[in-house]
């Protein structure tokens, strides 16, 4: 399976999981932007996701807008909290959250702070 096929598969699985969350009335939380496990020595010593992360320099606008829009079109966009680690993207996330407020629930889309803050 090439990279494009892997991304399509991951996207499809994520969409279906979020649709099930929406049907269950659950809140979706997306923590976006970290570059995980940058210290290989510590990764091998104590394992993954143990605090050796950095701000990632990833494109956030287009892929997240398309994902949220796809959920919204299918009426499967649940209450959502977006967590962002890169302050460069704060205005982007704030405006994106505003784009998907639909009045169905107060604060349906929220801008959160990651646990580390």
PDB file of C-alpha atoms in Angstrom:
ATOM      1  CA  UNK A   1       0.000   0.000   0.000  1.00  0.00           C
ATOM      2  CA  UNK A   2       1.550   3.324  -1.040  1.00  0.00           C
ATOM      3  CA  UNK A   3       1.391   6.530   1.014  1.00  0.00           C
ATOM      4  CA  UNK A   4      -1.636   7.923  -0.845  1.00  0.00           C
ATOM      5  CA  UNK A   5      -3.600   4.717  -0.201  1.00  0.00           C
ATOM      6  CA  UNK A   6      -2.585   4.758   3.471  1.00  0.00           C
ATOM      7  CA  UNK A   7      -3.811   8.336   3.861  1.00  0.00           C
ATOM      8  CA  UNK A   8      -7.133   7.522   2.169  1.00  0.00           C
ATOM      9  CA  UNK A   9      -7.619   4.529   4.459  1.00  0.00           C
ATOM     10  CA  UNK A  10      -6.777   6.519   7.609  1.00  0.00           C
ATOM     11  CA  UNK A  11      -9.096   9.323   6.520  1.00  0.00           C
ATOM     12  CA  UNK A  12     -11.961   6.894   5.862  1.00  0.00           C
ATOM     13  CA  UNK A  13     -11.521   5.180   9.239  1.00  0.00           C
ATOM     14  CA  UNK A  14     -11.357   8.528  11.071  1.00  0.00           C
ATOM     15  CA  UNK A  15     -14.493   9.759   9.278  1.00  0.00           C
ATOM     16  CA  UNK A  16     -16.451   6.628  10.254  1.00  0.00           C
ATOM     17  CA  UNK A  17     -15.269   6.796  13.875  1.00  0.00           C
ATOM     18  CA  UNK A  18     -16.258  10.463  14.155  1.00  0.00           C
ATOM     19  CA  UNK A  19     -19.648   9.697  12.558  1.00  0.00           C
ATOM     20  CA  UNK A  20     -20.224   7.054  15.258  1.00  0.00           C
ATOM     21  CA  UNK A  21     -19.154   9.555  17.933  1.00  0.00           C
ATOM     22  CA  UNK A  22     -21.658  12.049  16.536  1.00  0.00           C
ATOM     23  CA  UNK A  23     -24.440   9.450  16.609  1.00  0.00           C
ATOM     24  CA  UNK A  24     -23.539   8.719  20.252  1.00  0.00           C
ATOM     25  CA  UNK A  25     -23.591  12.402  21.224  1.00  0.00           C
ATOM     26  CA  UNK A  26     -19.903  12.382  22.091  1.00  0.00           C
ATOM     27  CA  UNK A  27     -17.559  15.358  21.780  1.00  0.00           C
ATOM     28  CA  UNK A  28     -14.703  15.103  19.282  1.00  0.00           C
ATOM     29  CA  UNK A  29     -11.346  16.435  20.398  1.00  0.00           C
ATOM     30  CA  UNK A  30      -8.556  16.909  17.879  1.00  0.00           C
ATOM     31  CA  UNK A  31      -5.091  17.773  19.174  1.00  0.00           C
ATOM     32  CA  UNK A  32      -3.270  18.940  16.077  1.00  0.00           C
ATOM     33  CA  UNK A  33       0.252  20.005  15.366  1.00  0.00           C
ATOM     34  CA  UNK A  34       2.714  18.122  17.560  1.00  0.00           C
ATOM     35  CA  UNK A  35       5.833  16.552  16.082  1.00  0.00           C
ATOM     36  CA  UNK A  36       6.025  13.444  18.246  1.00  0.00           C
ATOM     37  CA  UNK A  37       8.976  11.629  19.779  1.00  0.00           C
ATOM     38  CA  UNK A  38      11.815  13.800  18.447  1.00  0.00           C
ATOM     39  CA  UNK A  39      14.419  12.338  20.852  1.00  0.00           C
ATOM     40  CA  UNK A  40      15.190   8.807  19.621  1.00  0.00           C
ATOM     41  CA  UNK A  41      17.358   7.982  22.642  1.00  0.00           C
ATOM     42  CA  UNK A  42      14.530   8.761  25.067  1.00  0.00           C
ATOM     43  CA  UNK A  43      11.991   7.059  22.809  1.00  0.00           C
ATOM     44  CA  UNK A  44      13.982   3.832  23.060  1.00  0.00           C
ATOM     45  CA  UNK A  45      14.578   4.304  26.796  1.00  0.00           C
ATOM     46  CA  UNK A  46      11.069   5.153  28.063  1.00  0.00           C
ATOM     47  CA  UNK A  47       8.720   4.771  25.093  1.00  0.00           C
ATOM     48  CA  UNK A  48       6.518   6.866  22.830  1.00  0.00           C
ATOM     49  CA  UNK A  49       4.539   9.980  23.751  1.00  0.00           C
ATOM     50  CA  UNK A  50       6.501  10.656  26.930  1.00  0.00           C
ATOM     51  CA  UNK A  51       7.039  14.382  26.498  1.00  0.00           C
ATOM     52  CA  UNK A  52       9.727  14.684  23.847  1.00  0.00           C
ATOM     53  CA  UNK A  53       7.545  16.481  21.331  1.00  0.00           C
ATOM     54  CA  UNK A  54       7.989  19.745  19.457  1.00  0.00           C
ATOM     55  CA  UNK A  55       5.809  22.159  17.561  1.00  0.00           C
ATOM     56  CA  UNK A  56       5.163  20.638  14.156  1.00  0.00           C
ATOM     57  CA  UNK A  57       5.290  22.738  11.033  1.00  0.00           C
ATOM     58  CA  UNK A  58       2.386  21.038   9.273  1.00  0.00           C
ATOM     59  CA  UNK A  59      -0.186  22.395   6.857  1.00  0.00           C
ATOM     60  CA  UNK A  60      -3.382  22.637   8.925  1.00  0.00           C
ATOM     61  CA  UNK A  61      -5.853  24.796   7.019  1.00  0.00           C
ATOM     62  CA  UNK A  62      -6.843  22.817   3.958  1.00  0.00           C
ATOM     63  CA  UNK A  63      -6.891  19.251   5.318  1.00  0.00           C
ATOM     64  CA  UNK A  64      -8.806  20.199   8.467  1.00  0.00           C
ATOM     65  CA  UNK A  65     -11.270  22.429   6.634  1.00  0.00           C
ATOM     66  CA  UNK A  66     -11.996  19.634   4.165  1.00  0.00           C
ATOM     67  CA  UNK A  67     -12.413  17.082   6.962  1.00  0.00           C
ATOM     68  CA  UNK A  68     -14.761  19.264   9.026  1.00  0.00           C
ATOM     69  CA  UNK A  69     -16.716  20.216   5.909  1.00  0.00           C
ATOM     70  CA  UNK A  70     -17.101  16.567   4.881  1.00  0.00           C
ATOM     71  CA  UNK A  71     -18.485  15.746   8.324  1.00  0.00           C
ATOM     72  CA  UNK A  72     -20.757  18.801   8.211  1.00  0.00           C
ATOM     73  CA  UNK A  73     -22.171  17.913   4.767  1.00  0.00           C
ATOM     74  CA  UNK A  74     -22.996  14.417   6.055  1.00  0.00           C
ATOM     75  CA  UNK A  75     -24.614  15.888   9.227  1.00  0.00           C
ATOM     76  CA  UNK A  76     -21.999  14.014  11.284  1.00  0.00           C
ATOM     77  CA  UNK A  77     -20.036  16.930  12.748  1.00  0.00           C
ATOM     78  CA  UNK A  78     -20.261  16.508  16.528  1.00  0.00           C
ATOM     79  CA  UNK A  79     -19.484  19.047  19.202  1.00  0.00           C
ATOM     80  CA  UNK A  80     -15.787  19.599  18.633  1.00  0.00           C
ATOM     81  CA  UNK A  81     -12.807  20.954  20.517  1.00  0.00           C
ATOM     82  CA  UNK A  82      -9.710  21.749  18.468  1.00  0.00           C
ATOM     83  CA  UNK A  83      -6.394  21.829  20.301  1.00  0.00           C
ATOM     84  CA  UNK A  84      -3.475  23.397  18.492  1.00  0.00           C
ATOM     85  CA  UNK A  85       0.164  23.290  19.535  1.00  0.00           C
ATOM     86  CA  UNK A  86       1.568  25.809  17.050  1.00  0.00           C
ATOM     87  CA  UNK A  87       0.713  29.421  17.990  1.00  0.00           C
ATOM     88  CA  UNK A  88       1.246  30.349  14.345  1.00  0.00           C
ATOM     89  CA  UNK A  89      -2.072  28.612  13.624  1.00  0.00           C
ATOM     90  CA  UNK A  90      -4.183  30.200  16.384  1.00  0.00           C
ATOM     91  CA  UNK A  91      -6.015  32.652  14.100  1.00  0.00           C
ATOM     92  CA  UNK A  92      -6.531  29.894  11.535  1.00  0.00           C
ATOM     93  CA  UNK A  93      -8.174  27.603  14.093  1.00  0.00           C
ATOM     94  CA  UNK A  94     -10.269  30.406  15.601  1.00  0.00           C
ATOM     95  CA  UNK A  95     -11.736  31.313  12.217  1.00  0.00           C
ATOM     96  CA  UNK A  96     -12.226  27.684  11.209  1.00  0.00           C
ATOM     97  CA  UNK A  97     -14.184  27.036  14.397  1.00  0.00           C
ATOM     98  CA  UNK A  98     -16.404  30.007  13.577  1.00  0.00           C
ATOM     99  CA  UNK A  99     -17.071  28.602  10.105  1.00  0.00           C
ATOM    100  CA  UNK A 100     -18.787  25.523  11.534  1.00  0.00           C
ATOM    101  CA  UNK A 101     -20.957  27.025  14.296  1.00  0.00           C
ATOM    102  CA  UNK A 102     -24.475  26.150  13.203  1.00  0.00           C
ATOM    103  CA  UNK A 103     -26.603  27.276  16.150  1.00  0.00           C
ATOM    104  CA  UNK A 104     -27.723  23.725  16.943  1.00  0.00           C
ATOM    105  CA  UNK A 105     -25.778  23.681  20.224  1.00  0.00           C
ATOM    106  CA  UNK A 106     -24.180  26.625  22.043  1.00  0.00           C
ATOM    107  CA  UNK A 107     -20.421  26.382  21.649  1.00  0.00           C
ATOM    108  CA  UNK A 108     -20.629  23.474  19.223  1.00  0.00           C
ATOM    109  CA  UNK A 109     -17.108  24.263  18.004  1.00  0.00           C
ATOM    110  CA  UNK A 110     -14.526  25.304  20.590  1.00  0.00           C
ATOM    111  CA  UNK A 111     -10.853  26.234  20.633  1.00  0.00           C
ATOM    112  CA  UNK A 112      -9.142  24.361  23.458  1.00  0.00           C
ATOM    113  CA  UNK A 113      -5.737  24.293  25.063  1.00  0.00           C
ATOM    114  CA  UNK A 114      -3.620  21.152  25.024  1.00  0.00           C
ATOM    115  CA  UNK A 115      -3.139  19.331  28.318  1.00  0.00           C
ATOM    116  CA  UNK A 116       0.478  20.502  28.569  1.00  0.00           C
ATOM    117  CA  UNK A 117      -0.593  24.136  28.929  1.00  0.00           C
TER     118      UNK A 117
END
